[in-house]
mmCIF file of C-alpha atoms in Angstrom:
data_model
loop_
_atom_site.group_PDB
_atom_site.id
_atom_site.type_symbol
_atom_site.label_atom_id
_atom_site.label_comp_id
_atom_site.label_asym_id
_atom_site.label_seq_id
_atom_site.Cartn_x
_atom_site.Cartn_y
_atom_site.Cartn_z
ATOM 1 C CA UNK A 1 -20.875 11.872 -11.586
ATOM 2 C CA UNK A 2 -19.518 9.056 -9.609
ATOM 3 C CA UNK A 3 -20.074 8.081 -6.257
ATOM 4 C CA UNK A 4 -17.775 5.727 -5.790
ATOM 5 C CA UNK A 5 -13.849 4.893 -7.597
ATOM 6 C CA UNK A 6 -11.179 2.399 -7.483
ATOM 7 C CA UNK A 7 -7.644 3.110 -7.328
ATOM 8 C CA UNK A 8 -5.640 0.198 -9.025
ATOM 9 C CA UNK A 9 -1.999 -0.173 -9.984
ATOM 10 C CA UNK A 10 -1.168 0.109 -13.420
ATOM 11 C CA UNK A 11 2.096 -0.706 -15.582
ATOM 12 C CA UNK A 12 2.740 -0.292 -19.125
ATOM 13 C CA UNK A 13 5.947 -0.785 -20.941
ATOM 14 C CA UNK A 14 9.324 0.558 -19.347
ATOM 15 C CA UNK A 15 8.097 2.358 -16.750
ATOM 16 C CA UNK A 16 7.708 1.489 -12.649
ATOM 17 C CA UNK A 17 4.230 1.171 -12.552
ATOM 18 C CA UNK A 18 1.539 3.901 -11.696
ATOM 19 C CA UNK A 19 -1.475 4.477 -9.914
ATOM 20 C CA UNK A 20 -4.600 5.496 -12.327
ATOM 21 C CA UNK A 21 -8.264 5.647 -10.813
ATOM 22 C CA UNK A 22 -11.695 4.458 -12.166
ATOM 23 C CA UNK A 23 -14.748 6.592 -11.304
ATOM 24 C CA UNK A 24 -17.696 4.374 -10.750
ATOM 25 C CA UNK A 25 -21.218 6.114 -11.949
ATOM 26 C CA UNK A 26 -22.740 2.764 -11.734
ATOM 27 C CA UNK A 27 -21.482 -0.994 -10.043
ATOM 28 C CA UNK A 28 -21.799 -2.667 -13.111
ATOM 29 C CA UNK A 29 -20.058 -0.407 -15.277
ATOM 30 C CA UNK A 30 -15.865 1.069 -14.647
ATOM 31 C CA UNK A 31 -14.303 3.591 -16.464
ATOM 32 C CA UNK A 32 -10.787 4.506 -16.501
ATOM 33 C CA UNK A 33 -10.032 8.325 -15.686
ATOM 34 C CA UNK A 34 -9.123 10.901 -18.305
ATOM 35 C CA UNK A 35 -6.707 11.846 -16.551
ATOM 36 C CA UNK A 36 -4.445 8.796 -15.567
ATOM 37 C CA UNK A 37 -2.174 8.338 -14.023
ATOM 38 C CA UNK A 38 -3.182 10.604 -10.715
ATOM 39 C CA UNK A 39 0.197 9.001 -9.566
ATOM 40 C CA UNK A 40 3.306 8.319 -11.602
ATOM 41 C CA UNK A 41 6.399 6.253 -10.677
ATOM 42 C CA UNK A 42 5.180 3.701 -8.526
ATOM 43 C CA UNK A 43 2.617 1.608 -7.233
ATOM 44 C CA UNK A 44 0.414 1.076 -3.797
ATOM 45 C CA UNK A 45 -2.459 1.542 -1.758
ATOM 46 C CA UNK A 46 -4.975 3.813 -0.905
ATOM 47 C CA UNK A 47 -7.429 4.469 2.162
ATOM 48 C CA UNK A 48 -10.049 6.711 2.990
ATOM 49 C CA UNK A 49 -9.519 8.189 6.648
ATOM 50 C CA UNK A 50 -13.425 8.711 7.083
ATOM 51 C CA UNK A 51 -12.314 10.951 10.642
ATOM 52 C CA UNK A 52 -10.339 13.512 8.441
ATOM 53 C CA UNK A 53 -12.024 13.175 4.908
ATOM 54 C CA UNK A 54 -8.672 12.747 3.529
ATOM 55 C CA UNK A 55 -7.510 10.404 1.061
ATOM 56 C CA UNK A 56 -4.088 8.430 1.974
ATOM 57 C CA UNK A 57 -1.878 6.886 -0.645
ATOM 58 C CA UNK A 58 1.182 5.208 0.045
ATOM 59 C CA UNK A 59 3.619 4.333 -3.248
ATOM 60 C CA UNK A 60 6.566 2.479 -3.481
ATOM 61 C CA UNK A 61 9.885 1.745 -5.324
ATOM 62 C CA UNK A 62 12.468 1.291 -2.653
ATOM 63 C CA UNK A 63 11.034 3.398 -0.077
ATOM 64 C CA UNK A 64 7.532 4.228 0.465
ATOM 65 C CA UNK A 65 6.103 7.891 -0.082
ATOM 66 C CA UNK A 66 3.029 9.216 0.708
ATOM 67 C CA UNK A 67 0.679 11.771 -0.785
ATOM 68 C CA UNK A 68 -2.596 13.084 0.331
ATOM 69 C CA UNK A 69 -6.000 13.688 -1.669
ATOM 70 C CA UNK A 70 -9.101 15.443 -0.547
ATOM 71 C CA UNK A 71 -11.228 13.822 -3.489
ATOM 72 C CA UNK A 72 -9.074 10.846 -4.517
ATOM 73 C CA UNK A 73 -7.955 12.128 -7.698
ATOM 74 C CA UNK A 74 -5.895 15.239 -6.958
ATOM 75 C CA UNK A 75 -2.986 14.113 -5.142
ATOM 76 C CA UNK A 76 -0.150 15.732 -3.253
ATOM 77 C CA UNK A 77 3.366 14.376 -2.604
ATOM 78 C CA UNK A 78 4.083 14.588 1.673
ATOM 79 C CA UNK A 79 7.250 16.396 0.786
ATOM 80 C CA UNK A 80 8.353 17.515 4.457
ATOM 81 C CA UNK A 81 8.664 14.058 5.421
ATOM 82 C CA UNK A 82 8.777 11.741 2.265
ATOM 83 C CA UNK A 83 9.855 8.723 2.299
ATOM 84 C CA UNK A 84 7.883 7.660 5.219
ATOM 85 C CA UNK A 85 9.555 4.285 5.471
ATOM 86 C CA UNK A 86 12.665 2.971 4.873
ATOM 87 C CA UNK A 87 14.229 -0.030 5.576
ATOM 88 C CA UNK A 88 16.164 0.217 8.778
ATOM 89 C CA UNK A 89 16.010 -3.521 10.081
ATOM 90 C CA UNK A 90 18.872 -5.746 9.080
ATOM 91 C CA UNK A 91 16.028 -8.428 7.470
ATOM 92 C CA UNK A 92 14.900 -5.800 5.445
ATOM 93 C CA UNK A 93 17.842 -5.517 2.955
ATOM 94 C CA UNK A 94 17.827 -2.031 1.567
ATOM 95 C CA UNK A 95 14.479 -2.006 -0.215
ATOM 96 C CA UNK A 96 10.647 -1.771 1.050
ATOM 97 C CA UNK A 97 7.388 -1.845 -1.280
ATOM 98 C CA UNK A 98 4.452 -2.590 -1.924
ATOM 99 C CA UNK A 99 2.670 -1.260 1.140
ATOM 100 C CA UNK A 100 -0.669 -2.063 2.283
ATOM 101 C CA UNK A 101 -1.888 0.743 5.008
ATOM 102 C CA UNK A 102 -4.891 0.640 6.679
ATOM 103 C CA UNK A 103 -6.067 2.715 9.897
ATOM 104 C CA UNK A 104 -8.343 1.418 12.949
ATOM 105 C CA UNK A 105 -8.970 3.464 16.094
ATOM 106 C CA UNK A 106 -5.767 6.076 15.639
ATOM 107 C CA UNK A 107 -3.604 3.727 14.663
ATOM 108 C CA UNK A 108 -2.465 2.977 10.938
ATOM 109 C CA UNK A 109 -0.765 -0.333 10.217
ATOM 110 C CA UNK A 110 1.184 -0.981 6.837
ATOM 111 C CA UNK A 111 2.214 -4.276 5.701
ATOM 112 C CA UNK A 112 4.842 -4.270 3.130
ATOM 113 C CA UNK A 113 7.878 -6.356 0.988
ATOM 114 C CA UNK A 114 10.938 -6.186 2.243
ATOM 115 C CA UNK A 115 14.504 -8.591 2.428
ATOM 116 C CA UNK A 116 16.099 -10.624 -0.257
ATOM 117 C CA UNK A 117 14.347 -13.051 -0.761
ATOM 118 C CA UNK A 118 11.389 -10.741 -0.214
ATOM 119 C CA UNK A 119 9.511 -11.294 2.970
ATOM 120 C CA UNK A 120 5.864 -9.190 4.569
ATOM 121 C CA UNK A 121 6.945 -6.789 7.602
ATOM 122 C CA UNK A 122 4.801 -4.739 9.635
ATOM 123 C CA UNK A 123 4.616 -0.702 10.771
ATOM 124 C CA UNK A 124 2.821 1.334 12.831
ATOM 125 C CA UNK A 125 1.806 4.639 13.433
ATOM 126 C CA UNK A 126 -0.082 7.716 14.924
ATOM 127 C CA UNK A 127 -0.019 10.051 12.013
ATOM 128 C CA UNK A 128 0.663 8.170 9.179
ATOM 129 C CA UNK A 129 4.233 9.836 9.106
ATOM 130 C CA UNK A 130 6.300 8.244 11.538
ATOM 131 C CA UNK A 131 6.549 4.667 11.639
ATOM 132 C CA UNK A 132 7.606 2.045 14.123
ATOM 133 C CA UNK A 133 9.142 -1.406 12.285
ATOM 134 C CA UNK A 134 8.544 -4.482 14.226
ATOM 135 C CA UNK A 135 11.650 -6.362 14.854
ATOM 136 C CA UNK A 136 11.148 -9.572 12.736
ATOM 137 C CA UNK A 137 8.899 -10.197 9.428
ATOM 138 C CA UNK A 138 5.251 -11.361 9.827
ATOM 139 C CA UNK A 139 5.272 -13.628 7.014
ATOM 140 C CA UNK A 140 8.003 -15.415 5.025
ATOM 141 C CA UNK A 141 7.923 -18.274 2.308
ATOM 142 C CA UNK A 142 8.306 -21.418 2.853
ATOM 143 C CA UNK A 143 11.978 -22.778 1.749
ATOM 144 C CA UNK A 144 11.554 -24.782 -1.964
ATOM 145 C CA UNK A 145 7.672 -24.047 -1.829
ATOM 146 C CA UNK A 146 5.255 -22.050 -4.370
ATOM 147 C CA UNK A 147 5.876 -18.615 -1.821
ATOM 148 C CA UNK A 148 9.756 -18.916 -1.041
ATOM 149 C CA UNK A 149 11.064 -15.762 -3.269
ATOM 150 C CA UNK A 150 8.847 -12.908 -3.069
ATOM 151 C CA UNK A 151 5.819 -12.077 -0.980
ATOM 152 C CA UNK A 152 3.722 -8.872 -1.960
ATOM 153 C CA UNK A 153 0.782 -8.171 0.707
ATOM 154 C CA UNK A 154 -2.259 -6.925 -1.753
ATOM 155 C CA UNK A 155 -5.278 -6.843 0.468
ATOM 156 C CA UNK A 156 -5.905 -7.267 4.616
ATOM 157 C CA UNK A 157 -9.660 -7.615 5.612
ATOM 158 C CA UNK A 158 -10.767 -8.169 9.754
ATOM 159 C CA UNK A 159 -13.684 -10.076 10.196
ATOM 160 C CA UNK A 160 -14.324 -9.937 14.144
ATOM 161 C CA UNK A 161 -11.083 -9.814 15.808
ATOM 162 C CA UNK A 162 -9.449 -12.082 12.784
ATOM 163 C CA UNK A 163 -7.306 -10.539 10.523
ATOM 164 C CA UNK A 164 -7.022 -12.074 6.718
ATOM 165 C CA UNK A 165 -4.075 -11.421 4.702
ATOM 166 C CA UNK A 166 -4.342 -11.701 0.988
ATOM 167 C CA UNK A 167 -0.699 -12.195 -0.682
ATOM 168 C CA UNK A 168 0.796 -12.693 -4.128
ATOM 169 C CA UNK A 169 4.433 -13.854 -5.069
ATOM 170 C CA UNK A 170 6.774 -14.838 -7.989
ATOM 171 C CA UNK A 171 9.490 -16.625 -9.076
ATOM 172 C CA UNK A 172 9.047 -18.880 -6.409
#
């Protein structure tokens, strides 16, 4: 068996995107899971919460939803409060996606798209259910640059007390 997966996005023809997994027996070899996708309809990310054991997935396509996992492949929807965010700040527009969550301490952080033309906000929260928008975005394009249409925020890593921000975007 594997020790170790990777949760990617996944999109085939027509449909909104998915999230299938990839068990890992060995680092130089990936598989894809039998039984992908674990989530339909959408696309996100995932983290381990290593003080719970749990496995936290949060999937967008207008609003973000989140499911839980005790293994990483069996996943259930968090219907008594789904969707977790929505866009209430005016800069938002009336869609938010492609969030990237991450906890430290006991507090979780997602960065996500948001706004016409699309722009990286910022949540928190205690318990990965209620979250607090900040007021403005953390990161918008550059006007008539490479990153002026749509920012996606794909991977955050903290080395000391630096955060790094990994970011896609098209069309721009």
């Amino acid at each position: 068996g594997a020790d170790a997966f990777t949760v990617y996005d996944g999109f085939e023809a027509n449909s909104v995107g998915s999230t299938p997994v990839a068990p890992v027996p060995d680092p130089g070899y990936w598989s894809k899971y039998a039984g992908n996708p674990v989530i339909p309809n959408g696309f996100g990310s995932t983290f381990f919460d290593s003080s719970t054991g749990i496995y936290h997935n949060f999937v967008s396509y207008g609003t973000i939803l989140h499911y839980t996992s005790p293994d990483g492949i069996n996943w259930t929807p968090d219907t008594a409060h789904n969707p977790v965010l929505t866009p209430p700040q005016t800069w938002e527009g009336d869609n938010g996606g492609v969030p990237m969550a991450w906890k430290e301490g006991a507090t979780w952080y997602m960065l996500y798209r948001a706004g016409s033309p699309n722009v990286i906000g910022l949540a928190t929260s205690t318990d990965a259910v209620t979250w607090t928008h900040r007021d403005q975005p953390v990161l918008v394009g550059d006007p008539g640059a490479w990153d002026s249409v749509a920012l996606d925020p794909w991977c955050v890593i903290k080395a000391g007390d630096t955060y790094y921000m990994w970011y896609n975007t098209i069309g721009g």
